[in-house]
Amino acid sequence: MDWLDIREFLLDSIKYIVIIFIIMFVIFYVASITQVVGDSMNPTLKNGEVFILNKMKYRFSEVRRGDIISLQYADTKYLIKRVIGLPGEKVEIKNSQLYINDKQYKEDYLPDDLVYDDFSLKTLGYESIPKDTYLVLGDNRKNSLDSREIGLIKKKDINGKISFRFWPVYRIQFIS
């Protein structure tokens, strides 16, 4: 083996190493793929659907009401939920109607005939949502592990925003 062969091998290796680092950077910091497991987000998201998770979204913008997010729960479990309550807000559910700061809030993504249990932040020990903390709910309010059971979510536990559904193919769409 001569020097030219070794040099060529090293240059080729460096190209592959750089490509691997770029891919790892994208997966860890920019975007990743996530899948819905379970029925807690029905009818909006269905079990088995696959999405692109935008991990950079909340580094440059604030979490907004209605955003569908992935969050870390119990060290190894990830949940997909909708942001309902923002810091400083008072949230309550009475007679299957959502109230934010004592004003009724219409949730267009839910069926009109959906009936689910009452809820108040007071059951979690709060008058209003603390800074850098959010209340999240699943769209299937009857069958969802969400803030009503696990408590409020800290901003640091949000992995990113669900941005694009690419599986199944017939339901491809950007998620706003």
mmCIF file of C-alpha atoms in Angstrom:
data_model
loop_
_atom_site.group_PDB
_atom_site.id
_atom_site.type_symbol
_atom_site.label_atom_id
_atom_site.label_comp_id
_atom_site.label_asym_id
_atom_site.label_seq_id
_atom_site.Cartn_x
_atom_site.Cartn_y
_atom_site.Cartn_z
ATOM 1 C CA MET A 1 0.000 0.000 0.000
ATOM 2 C CA ASP A 2 1.430 3.350 -0.960
ATOM 3 C CA TRP A 3 0.774 6.830 0.394
ATOM 4 C CA LEU A 4 -1.759 7.723 -2.316
ATOM 5 C CA ASP A 5 -3.943 4.732 -1.401
ATOM 6 C CA ILE A 6 -3.855 5.650 2.293
ATOM 7 C CA ARG A 7 -4.637 9.307 1.507
ATOM 8 C CA GLU A 8 -7.571 8.329 -0.699
ATOM 9 C CA PHE A 9 -8.894 5.978 1.990
ATOM 10 C CA LEU A 10 -8.676 8.720 4.629
ATOM 11 C CA LEU A 11 -10.439 11.273 2.413
ATOM 12 C CA ASP A 12 -13.260 8.813 1.683
ATOM 13 C CA SER A 13 -13.551 7.960 5.375
ATOM 14 C CA ILE A 14 -13.783 11.620 6.368
ATOM 15 C CA LYS A 15 -16.662 12.137 3.904
ATOM 16 C CA TYR A 16 -18.622 9.296 5.474
ATOM 17 C CA ILE A 17 -17.867 10.442 9.003
ATOM 18 C CA VAL A 18 -19.090 13.970 8.168
ATOM 19 C CA ILE A 19 -22.283 12.553 6.622
ATOM 20 C CA ILE A 20 -22.898 10.413 9.729
ATOM 21 C CA PHE A 21 -22.404 13.448 12.016
ATOM 22 C CA ILE A 22 -24.812 15.546 9.917
ATOM 23 C CA ILE A 23 -27.452 12.814 10.063
ATOM 24 C CA MET A 24 -26.969 12.442 13.828
ATOM 25 C CA PHE A 25 -27.240 16.215 14.310
ATOM 26 C CA VAL A 26 -30.513 16.308 12.363
ATOM 27 C CA ILE A 27 -31.970 13.359 14.296
ATOM 28 C CA PHE A 28 -30.975 14.695 17.730
ATOM 29 C CA TYR A 29 -31.551 18.442 17.279
ATOM 30 C CA VAL A 30 -33.643 19.272 14.192
ATOM 31 C CA ALA A 31 -36.236 16.633 13.336
ATOM 32 C CA SER A 32 -37.102 13.036 13.952
ATOM 33 C CA ILE A 33 -39.811 10.545 13.166
ATOM 34 C CA THR A 34 -42.496 9.685 15.700
ATOM 35 C CA GLN A 35 -45.521 7.416 15.674
ATOM 36 C CA VAL A 36 -48.897 7.616 17.381
ATOM 37 C CA VAL A 37 -49.436 4.671 19.711
ATOM 38 C CA GLY A 38 -52.963 4.371 21.052
ATOM 39 C CA ASP A 39 -56.222 6.226 20.627
ATOM 40 C CA SER A 40 -55.714 9.263 22.889
ATOM 41 C CA MET A 41 -55.586 11.720 19.977
ATOM 42 C CA ASN A 42 -58.583 10.352 18.034
ATOM 43 C CA PRO A 43 -60.180 11.652 15.865
ATOM 44 C CA THR A 44 -57.331 14.019 14.872
ATOM 45 C CA LEU A 45 -54.485 11.486 14.891
ATOM 46 C CA LYS A 46 -54.964 7.744 14.580
ATOM 47 C CA ASN A 47 -53.055 4.819 16.054
ATOM 48 C CA GLY A 48 -50.116 3.849 13.828
ATOM 49 C CA GLU A 49 -49.816 7.144 11.948
ATOM 50 C CA VAL A 50 -46.246 8.379 11.477
ATOM 51 C CA PHE A 51 -45.110 12.007 11.700
ATOM 52 C CA ILE A 52 -42.105 14.254 11.451
ATOM 53 C CA LEU A 53 -41.376 15.939 14.761
ATOM 54 C CA ASN A 54 -39.922 19.454 14.482
ATOM 55 C CA LYS A 55 -37.468 19.659 17.382
ATOM 56 C CA MET A 56 -36.294 23.203 16.540
ATOM 57 C CA LYS A 57 -39.735 24.862 16.644
ATOM 58 C CA TYR A 58 -39.689 25.904 20.296
ATOM 59 C CA ARG A 59 -36.075 27.047 20.279
ATOM 60 C CA PHE A 60 -37.156 30.040 18.169
ATOM 61 C CA SER A 61 -40.849 30.484 19.002
ATOM 62 C CA GLU A 62 -43.286 30.097 21.840
ATOM 63 C CA VAL A 63 -45.571 27.139 22.452
ATOM 64 C CA ARG A 64 -49.073 28.029 21.244
ATOM 65 C CA ARG A 65 -52.497 26.800 22.212
ATOM 66 C CA GLY A 66 -53.622 24.083 19.820
ATOM 67 C CA ASP A 67 -50.099 22.896 18.970
ATOM 68 C CA ILE A 68 -49.789 19.112 18.882
ATOM 69 C CA ILE A 69 -46.588 18.213 20.675
ATOM 70 C CA SER A 70 -44.491 15.251 21.675
ATOM 71 C CA LEU A 71 -43.464 15.266 25.291
ATOM 72 C CA GLN A 72 -41.331 13.108 27.494
ATOM 73 C CA TYR A 73 -43.118 11.349 30.317
ATOM 74 C CA ALA A 74 -41.716 8.975 32.950
ATOM 75 C CA ASP A 75 -38.136 8.932 31.608
ATOM 76 C CA THR A 76 -38.741 6.476 28.748
ATOM 77 C CA LYS A 77 -42.268 7.159 27.528
ATOM 78 C CA TYR A 78 -43.259 9.741 24.941
ATOM 79 C CA LEU A 79 -46.775 11.127 24.635
ATOM 80 C CA ILE A 80 -48.433 13.091 21.843
ATOM 81 C CA LYS A 81 -50.911 15.681 23.128
ATOM 82 C CA ARG A 82 -52.498 19.025 22.298
ATOM 83 C CA VAL A 83 -51.500 22.187 24.191
ATOM 84 C CA ILE A 84 -54.611 23.638 25.826
ATOM 85 C CA GLY A 85 -53.465 25.900 28.662
ATOM 86 C CA LEU A 86 -50.622 28.411 28.574
ATOM 87 C CA PRO A 87 -48.656 29.986 31.454
ATOM 88 C CA GLY A 88 -50.741 32.395 33.527
ATOM 89 C CA GLU A 89 -54.092 30.995 32.399
ATOM 90 C CA LYS A 90 -56.907 29.509 34.435
ATOM 91 C CA VAL A 91 -58.354 26.385 32.753
ATOM 92 C CA GLU A 92 -61.546 24.564 33.612
ATOM 93 C CA ILE A 93 -63.843 22.012 31.983
ATOM 94 C CA LYS A 94 -67.540 22.170 32.899
ATOM 95 C CA ASN A 95 -70.273 20.146 31.199
ATOM 96 C CA SER A 96 -67.833 19.033 28.447
ATOM 97 C CA GLN A 97 -66.989 22.655 27.618
ATOM 98 C CA LEU A 98 -63.510 24.163 27.906
ATOM 99 C CA TYR A 99 -63.153 27.482 29.729
ATOM 100 C CA ILE A 100 -59.964 29.527 29.637
ATOM 101 C CA ASN A 101 -59.853 32.489 32.009
ATOM 102 C CA ASP A 102 -63.597 32.012 32.630
ATOM 103 C CA LYS A 103 -64.453 32.363 28.906
ATOM 104 C CA GLN A 104 -65.746 29.436 26.859
ATOM 105 C CA TYR A 105 -63.237 28.261 24.267
ATOM 106 C CA LYS A 106 -64.499 26.467 21.148
ATOM 107 C CA GLU A 107 -62.449 23.420 20.167
ATOM 108 C CA ASP A 108 -63.245 22.919 16.460
ATOM 109 C CA TYR A 109 -61.170 19.728 16.280
ATOM 110 C CA LEU A 110 -63.482 17.858 18.699
ATOM 111 C CA PRO A 111 -66.848 16.294 17.820
ATOM 112 C CA ASP A 112 -69.755 18.456 19.035
ATOM 113 C CA ASP A 113 -71.387 15.537 20.862
ATOM 114 C CA LEU A 114 -68.286 14.538 22.878
ATOM 115 C CA VAL A 115 -69.047 14.164 26.594
ATOM 116 C CA TYR A 116 -66.225 14.016 29.145
ATOM 117 C CA ASP A 117 -65.563 14.678 32.824
ATOM 118 C CA ASP A 118 -65.277 18.067 34.498
ATOM 119 C CA PHE A 119 -61.799 19.308 35.436
ATOM 120 C CA SER A 120 -60.256 22.251 37.251
ATOM 121 C CA LEU A 121 -56.655 23.304 37.783
ATOM 122 C CA LYS A 122 -57.496 23.338 41.479
ATOM 123 C CA THR A 123 -57.528 19.516 41.422
ATOM 124 C CA LEU A 124 -53.814 19.736 40.545
ATOM 125 C CA GLY A 125 -53.196 22.344 43.251
ATOM 126 C CA TYR A 126 -53.025 25.468 41.068
ATOM 127 C CA GLU A 127 -55.111 28.600 40.580
ATOM 128 C CA SER A 128 -53.392 29.303 37.254
ATOM 129 C CA ILE A 129 -50.697 27.653 35.140
ATOM 130 C CA PRO A 130 -47.156 28.554 36.346
ATOM 131 C CA LYS A 131 -44.436 30.065 34.151
ATOM 132 C CA ASP A 132 -42.852 27.691 31.569
ATOM 133 C CA THR A 133 -45.579 25.119 32.233
ATOM 134 C CA TYR A 134 -48.488 23.918 30.060
ATOM 135 C CA LEU A 135 -51.711 21.983 30.331
ATOM 136 C CA VAL A 136 -52.026 19.332 27.619
ATOM 137 C CA LEU A 137 -54.964 17.105 26.720
ATOM 138 C CA GLY A 138 -55.590 14.336 24.242
ATOM 139 C CA ASP A 139 -58.361 14.930 21.696
ATOM 140 C CA ASN A 140 -60.010 11.698 22.846
ATOM 141 C CA ARG A 141 -60.914 13.189 26.219
ATOM 142 C CA LYS A 142 -62.553 9.972 27.436
ATOM 143 C CA ASN A 143 -59.417 7.882 26.911
ATOM 144 C CA SER A 144 -56.258 9.944 27.285
ATOM 145 C CA LEU A 145 -53.326 10.001 29.678
ATOM 146 C CA ASP A 146 -52.808 13.765 29.896
ATOM 147 C CA SER A 147 -52.451 16.679 32.322
ATOM 148 C CA ARG A 148 -55.617 15.674 34.139
ATOM 149 C CA GLU A 149 -53.699 12.622 35.420
ATOM 150 C CA ILE A 150 -49.987 13.350 35.018
ATOM 151 C CA GLY A 151 -50.085 17.039 35.900
ATOM 152 C CA LEU A 152 -48.823 20.097 34.085
ATOM 153 C CA ILE A 153 -45.982 19.774 31.583
ATOM 154 C CA LYS A 154 -42.752 21.750 31.870
ATOM 155 C CA LYS A 155 -41.366 23.349 28.714
ATOM 156 C CA LYS A 156 -38.125 21.374 29.098
ATOM 157 C CA ASP A 157 -40.117 18.121 28.705
ATOM 158 C CA ILE A 158 -41.483 19.113 25.284
ATOM 159 C CA ASN A 159 -39.559 17.311 22.532
ATOM 160 C CA GLY A 160 -41.044 19.271 19.648
ATOM 161 C CA LYS A 161 -44.087 20.002 17.505
ATOM 162 C CA ILE A 162 -45.775 17.447 15.267
ATOM 163 C CA SER A 163 -45.350 19.027 11.815
ATOM 164 C CA PHE A 164 -46.057 16.582 9.005
ATOM 165 C CA ARG A 165 -47.989 13.314 8.692
ATOM 166 C CA PHE A 166 -46.459 11.055 6.042
ATOM 167 C CA TRP A 167 -47.988 7.679 6.890
ATOM 168 C CA PRO A 168 -50.433 6.371 5.860
ATOM 169 C CA VAL A 169 -49.872 7.834 2.415
ATOM 170 C CA TYR A 170 -53.557 8.633 1.806
ATOM 171 C CA ARG A 171 -53.528 10.962 4.884
ATOM 172 C CA ILE A 172 -50.345 12.923 4.063
ATOM 173 C CA GLN A 173 -50.615 16.498 5.325
ATOM 174 C CA PHE A 174 -48.889 19.316 7.172
ATOM 175 C CA ILE A 175 -50.134 19.714 10.727
ATOM 176 C CA SER A 176 -50.673 23.330 11.740
#
